[in-house]
Amino acid sequence: MSKTTNKFAPEVRQRAVRMVLDHEADHPSRWAAVTSIAQKIGCSAHTLLEWVKKAEVNSGKLDALLLLDHQTGGSNLWERRWIASQIANLGLE
């Protein structure tokens, strides 16, 4: 069992992500939009940014392999190749 609990209902998370995406252009950067909205809903900016990234991966807007590459600094070539092979085996390319 996980030690963390989901403090926010899925509907709240979805709405917060939608707010970031809808109002990103009103701010100088995505981070500025995230911090502004995170304060309003009472979560950390880092948490909200992770929700946004996950939503973008799930919608196909953001490539999960590119996100992994960015987060690891491109240092996990073997891991990226393994993930790519697993995706290919599943027929999800």
Short mmCIF file of N, CA and C in Angstrom, two decimals:
data_model
loop_
_atom_site.label_atom_id
_atom_site.label_comp_id
_atom_site.label_asym_id
_atom_site.label_seq_id
_atom_site.Cartn_x
_atom_site.Cartn_y
_atom_site.Cartn_z
N MET A 1 0.85 -1.18 0.00
CA MET A 1 0.00 0.00 0.00
C MET A 1 0.89 1.24 0.00
N SER A 2 0.51 2.22 -0.75
CA SER A 2 1.28 3.44 -0.88
C SER A 2 1.19 4.28 0.39
N LYS A 3 2.30 4.93 0.72
CA LYS A 3 2.31 5.79 1.89
C LYS A 3 1.66 7.14 1.61
N THR A 4 1.59 7.50 0.34
CA THR A 4 0.98 8.78 0.00
C THR A 4 -0.50 8.58 -0.31
N THR A 5 -1.25 9.63 -0.08
CA THR A 5 -2.67 9.59 -0.41
C THR A 5 -2.95 10.70 -1.42
N ASN A 6 -3.98 10.50 -2.19
CA ASN A 6 -4.38 11.53 -3.14
C ASN A 6 -5.26 12.53 -2.42
N LYS A 7 -4.67 13.65 -2.09
CA LYS A 7 -5.38 14.69 -1.35
C LYS A 7 -6.44 15.36 -2.23
N PHE A 8 -6.21 15.34 -3.52
CA PHE A 8 -7.10 16.03 -4.45
C PHE A 8 -7.87 15.03 -5.30
N ALA A 9 -9.15 15.26 -5.44
CA ALA A 9 -10.00 14.41 -6.26
C ALA A 9 -9.56 14.52 -7.72
N PRO A 10 -9.79 13.46 -8.49
CA PRO A 10 -9.42 13.50 -9.91
C PRO A 10 -10.02 14.70 -10.65
N GLU A 11 -11.23 15.09 -10.28
CA GLU A 11 -11.88 16.23 -10.94
C GLU A 11 -11.12 17.53 -10.67
N VAL A 12 -10.61 17.66 -9.45
CA VAL A 12 -9.84 18.86 -9.09
C VAL A 12 -8.53 18.88 -9.87
N ARG A 13 -7.87 17.72 -9.96
CA ARG A 13 -6.62 17.64 -10.72
C ARG A 13 -6.86 17.98 -12.18
N GLN A 14 -7.91 17.42 -12.76
CA GLN A 14 -8.21 17.68 -14.18
C GLN A 14 -8.51 19.15 -14.41
N ARG A 15 -9.25 19.75 -13.51
CA ARG A 15 -9.58 21.17 -13.66
C ARG A 15 -8.34 22.03 -13.53
N ALA A 16 -7.46 21.70 -12.60
CA ALA A 16 -6.23 22.46 -12.42
C ALA A 16 -5.35 22.36 -13.67
N VAL A 17 -5.25 21.17 -14.23
CA VAL A 17 -4.47 20.99 -15.47
C VAL A 17 -5.08 21.81 -16.59
N ARG A 18 -6.39 21.74 -16.72
CA ARG A 18 -7.08 22.50 -17.76
C ARG A 18 -6.84 24.01 -17.59
N MET A 19 -6.85 24.46 -16.33
CA MET A 19 -6.61 25.88 -16.06
C MET A 19 -5.20 26.29 -16.50
N VAL A 20 -4.21 25.44 -16.21
CA VAL A 20 -2.84 25.74 -16.63
C VAL A 20 -2.77 25.84 -18.15
N LEU A 21 -3.33 24.86 -18.83
CA LEU A 21 -3.26 24.84 -20.29
C LEU A 21 -4.04 25.99 -20.91
N ASP A 22 -5.18 26.33 -20.32
CA ASP A 22 -6.01 27.41 -20.85
C ASP A 22 -5.42 28.79 -20.59
N HIS A 23 -4.71 28.96 -19.48
CA HIS A 23 -4.23 30.29 -19.09
C HIS A 23 -2.72 30.46 -19.19
N GLU A 24 -2.07 29.48 -19.79
CA GLU A 24 -0.61 29.56 -19.94
C GLU A 24 -0.19 30.81 -20.72
N ALA A 25 -0.96 31.16 -21.73
CA ALA A 25 -0.63 32.33 -22.56
C ALA A 25 -0.77 33.65 -21.80
N ASP A 26 -1.51 33.64 -20.70
CA ASP A 26 -1.69 34.85 -19.90
C ASP A 26 -0.52 35.13 -18.96
N HIS A 27 0.44 34.21 -18.94
CA HIS A 27 1.60 34.32 -18.05
C HIS A 27 2.89 34.32 -18.86
N PRO A 28 3.97 34.82 -18.29
CA PRO A 28 5.23 34.87 -19.03
C PRO A 28 5.83 33.49 -19.33
N SER A 29 5.44 32.47 -18.55
CA SER A 29 5.96 31.12 -18.76
C SER A 29 4.97 30.11 -18.22
N ARG A 30 5.19 28.86 -18.58
CA ARG A 30 4.34 27.80 -18.04
C ARG A 30 4.51 27.73 -16.53
N TRP A 31 5.74 27.86 -16.06
CA TRP A 31 6.00 27.79 -14.62
C TRP A 31 5.22 28.87 -13.88
N ALA A 32 5.16 30.07 -14.45
CA ALA A 32 4.41 31.16 -13.82
C ALA A 32 2.93 30.79 -13.73
N ALA A 33 2.39 30.20 -14.79
CA ALA A 33 0.99 29.78 -14.76
C ALA A 33 0.78 28.70 -13.71
N VAL A 34 1.69 27.74 -13.66
CA VAL A 34 1.59 26.64 -12.70
C VAL A 34 1.64 27.16 -11.27
N THR A 35 2.59 28.03 -10.97
CA THR A 35 2.70 28.53 -9.59
C THR A 35 1.47 29.33 -9.19
N SER A 36 0.95 30.12 -10.12
CA SER A 36 -0.24 30.91 -9.83
C SER A 36 -1.45 30.02 -9.51
N ILE A 37 -1.66 29.01 -10.32
CA ILE A 37 -2.82 28.14 -10.16
C ILE A 37 -2.63 27.21 -8.96
N ALA A 38 -1.41 26.74 -8.74
CA ALA A 38 -1.14 25.87 -7.59
C ALA A 38 -1.47 26.58 -6.28
N GLN A 39 -1.14 27.85 -6.18
CA GLN A 39 -1.46 28.62 -4.97
C GLN A 39 -2.97 28.68 -4.76
N LYS A 40 -3.70 28.82 -5.85
CA LYS A 40 -5.16 28.95 -5.74
C LYS A 40 -5.84 27.66 -5.28
N ILE A 41 -5.28 26.50 -5.69
CA ILE A 41 -5.93 25.24 -5.30
C ILE A 41 -5.28 24.61 -4.08
N GLY A 42 -4.14 25.14 -3.66
CA GLY A 42 -3.51 24.65 -2.43
C GLY A 42 -2.61 23.44 -2.59
N CYS A 43 -1.98 23.30 -3.75
CA CYS A 43 -1.01 22.23 -3.92
C CYS A 43 0.34 22.85 -4.28
N SER A 44 1.38 22.03 -4.28
CA SER A 44 2.69 22.57 -4.65
C SER A 44 2.76 22.74 -6.16
N ALA A 45 3.56 23.69 -6.59
CA ALA A 45 3.72 23.93 -8.02
C ALA A 45 4.32 22.70 -8.70
N HIS A 46 5.25 22.04 -8.03
CA HIS A 46 5.87 20.85 -8.60
C HIS A 46 4.83 19.77 -8.86
N THR A 47 3.93 19.57 -7.91
CA THR A 47 2.87 18.57 -8.06
C THR A 47 1.99 18.89 -9.26
N LEU A 48 1.57 20.14 -9.36
CA LEU A 48 0.72 20.54 -10.48
C LEU A 48 1.44 20.38 -11.81
N LEU A 49 2.72 20.72 -11.86
CA LEU A 49 3.48 20.55 -13.10
C LEU A 49 3.54 19.08 -13.50
N GLU A 50 3.70 18.20 -12.53
CA GLU A 50 3.70 16.75 -12.82
C GLU A 50 2.34 16.31 -13.36
N TRP A 51 1.26 16.83 -12.81
CA TRP A 51 -0.08 16.51 -13.33
C TRP A 51 -0.21 16.96 -14.78
N VAL A 52 0.29 18.16 -15.07
CA VAL A 52 0.21 18.69 -16.44
C VAL A 52 1.00 17.80 -17.40
N LYS A 53 2.23 17.43 -17.01
CA LYS A 53 3.05 16.58 -17.87
C LYS A 53 2.38 15.23 -18.10
N LYS A 54 1.83 14.65 -17.04
CA LYS A 54 1.16 13.36 -17.17
C LYS A 54 -0.05 13.46 -18.10
N ALA A 55 -0.80 14.54 -17.97
CA ALA A 55 -1.97 14.73 -18.84
C ALA A 55 -1.52 14.87 -20.30
N GLU A 56 -0.42 15.56 -20.53
CA GLU A 56 0.08 15.72 -21.90
C GLU A 56 0.58 14.40 -22.48
N VAL A 57 1.22 13.58 -21.66
CA VAL A 57 1.65 12.26 -22.13
C VAL A 57 0.43 11.41 -22.44
N ASN A 58 -0.55 11.41 -21.53
CA ASN A 58 -1.76 10.59 -21.73
C ASN A 58 -2.55 11.01 -22.96
N SER A 59 -2.52 12.29 -23.29
CA SER A 59 -3.26 12.77 -24.46
C SER A 59 -2.48 12.63 -25.75
N GLY A 60 -1.21 12.26 -25.64
CA GLY A 60 -0.38 12.12 -26.83
C GLY A 60 0.30 13.41 -27.24
N LYS A 61 0.07 14.48 -26.51
CA LYS A 61 0.68 15.77 -26.84
C LYS A 61 2.17 15.76 -26.54
N LEU A 62 2.58 14.99 -25.55
CA LEU A 62 3.97 14.93 -25.13
C LEU A 62 4.43 13.49 -25.19
N ASP A 63 5.57 13.25 -25.82
CA ASP A 63 6.14 11.92 -25.95
C ASP A 63 6.80 11.52 -24.63
N ALA A 64 6.37 10.41 -24.07
CA ALA A 64 6.91 9.96 -22.78
C ALA A 64 8.40 9.70 -22.86
N LEU A 65 8.88 9.20 -23.99
CA LEU A 65 10.32 8.94 -24.11
C LEU A 65 11.11 10.23 -24.14
N LEU A 66 10.59 11.26 -24.80
CA LEU A 66 11.28 12.54 -24.80
C LEU A 66 11.28 13.15 -23.40
N LEU A 67 10.20 12.99 -22.67
CA LEU A 67 10.12 13.49 -21.31
C LEU A 67 11.14 12.78 -20.43
N LEU A 68 11.24 11.46 -20.56
CA LEU A 68 12.23 10.70 -19.81
C LEU A 68 13.63 11.16 -20.16
N ASP A 69 13.90 11.36 -21.44
CA ASP A 69 15.21 11.82 -21.89
C ASP A 69 15.54 13.17 -21.27
N HIS A 70 14.57 14.08 -21.26
CA HIS A 70 14.79 15.42 -20.69
C HIS A 70 15.03 15.33 -19.18
N GLN A 71 14.26 14.53 -18.48
CA GLN A 71 14.37 14.44 -17.03
C GLN A 71 15.67 13.78 -16.59
N THR A 72 16.20 12.87 -17.41
CA THR A 72 17.42 12.17 -17.03
C THR A 72 18.65 12.79 -17.67
N GLY A 73 18.47 13.84 -18.44
CA GLY A 73 19.61 14.45 -19.11
C GLY A 73 20.18 13.59 -20.21
N GLY A 74 19.37 12.66 -20.73
CA GLY A 74 19.82 11.80 -21.81
C GLY A 74 20.80 10.73 -21.35
N SER A 75 20.90 10.50 -20.04
CA SER A 75 21.92 9.59 -19.53
C SER A 75 21.48 8.13 -19.47
N ASN A 76 20.23 7.85 -19.69
CA ASN A 76 19.73 6.47 -19.57
C ASN A 76 19.39 5.89 -20.93
N LEU A 77 20.39 5.82 -21.79
CA LEU A 77 20.16 5.32 -23.14
C LEU A 77 19.61 3.89 -23.11
N TRP A 78 20.18 3.03 -22.27
CA TRP A 78 19.71 1.65 -22.21
C TRP A 78 18.26 1.59 -21.76
N GLU A 79 17.88 2.46 -20.82
CA GLU A 79 16.50 2.46 -20.33
C GLU A 79 15.54 2.93 -21.42
N ARG A 80 15.93 3.96 -22.15
CA ARG A 80 15.07 4.46 -23.24
C ARG A 80 14.90 3.39 -24.31
N ARG A 81 15.99 2.68 -24.62
CA ARG A 81 15.90 1.62 -25.64
C ARG A 81 15.00 0.49 -25.15
N TRP A 82 15.10 0.15 -23.86
CA TRP A 82 14.26 -0.91 -23.31
C TRP A 82 12.79 -0.51 -23.37
N ILE A 83 12.49 0.73 -22.99
CA ILE A 83 11.11 1.22 -23.04
C ILE A 83 10.60 1.21 -24.47
N ALA A 84 11.42 1.66 -25.41
CA ALA A 84 11.03 1.67 -26.82
C ALA A 84 10.74 0.25 -27.30
N SER A 85 11.55 -0.72 -26.86
CA SER A 85 11.32 -2.11 -27.28
C SER A 85 10.02 -2.65 -26.68
N GLN A 86 9.73 -2.26 -25.44
CA GLN A 86 8.48 -2.70 -24.80
C GLN A 86 7.26 -2.11 -25.51
N ILE A 87 7.37 -0.85 -25.90
CA ILE A 87 6.28 -0.22 -26.64
C ILE A 87 6.09 -0.91 -27.98
N ALA A 88 7.20 -1.21 -28.65
CA ALA A 88 7.13 -1.90 -29.93
C ALA A 88 6.49 -3.29 -29.77
N ASN A 89 6.86 -3.98 -28.69
CA ASN A 89 6.29 -5.31 -28.45
C ASN A 89 4.79 -5.24 -28.20
N LEU A 90 4.32 -4.16 -27.63
CA LEU A 90 2.89 -3.98 -27.36
C LEU A 90 2.14 -3.48 -28.60
N GLY A 91 2.89 -3.06 -29.60
CA GLY A 91 2.25 -2.55 -30.81
C GLY A 91 1.68 -1.15 -30.62
N LEU A 92 2.28 -0.34 -29.74
CA LEU A 92 1.77 0.98 -29.45
C LEU A 92 2.52 2.08 -30.18
N GLU A 93 3.34 1.72 -31.14
CA GLU A 93 4.11 2.75 -31.85
C GLU A 93 3.23 3.61 -32.69
#
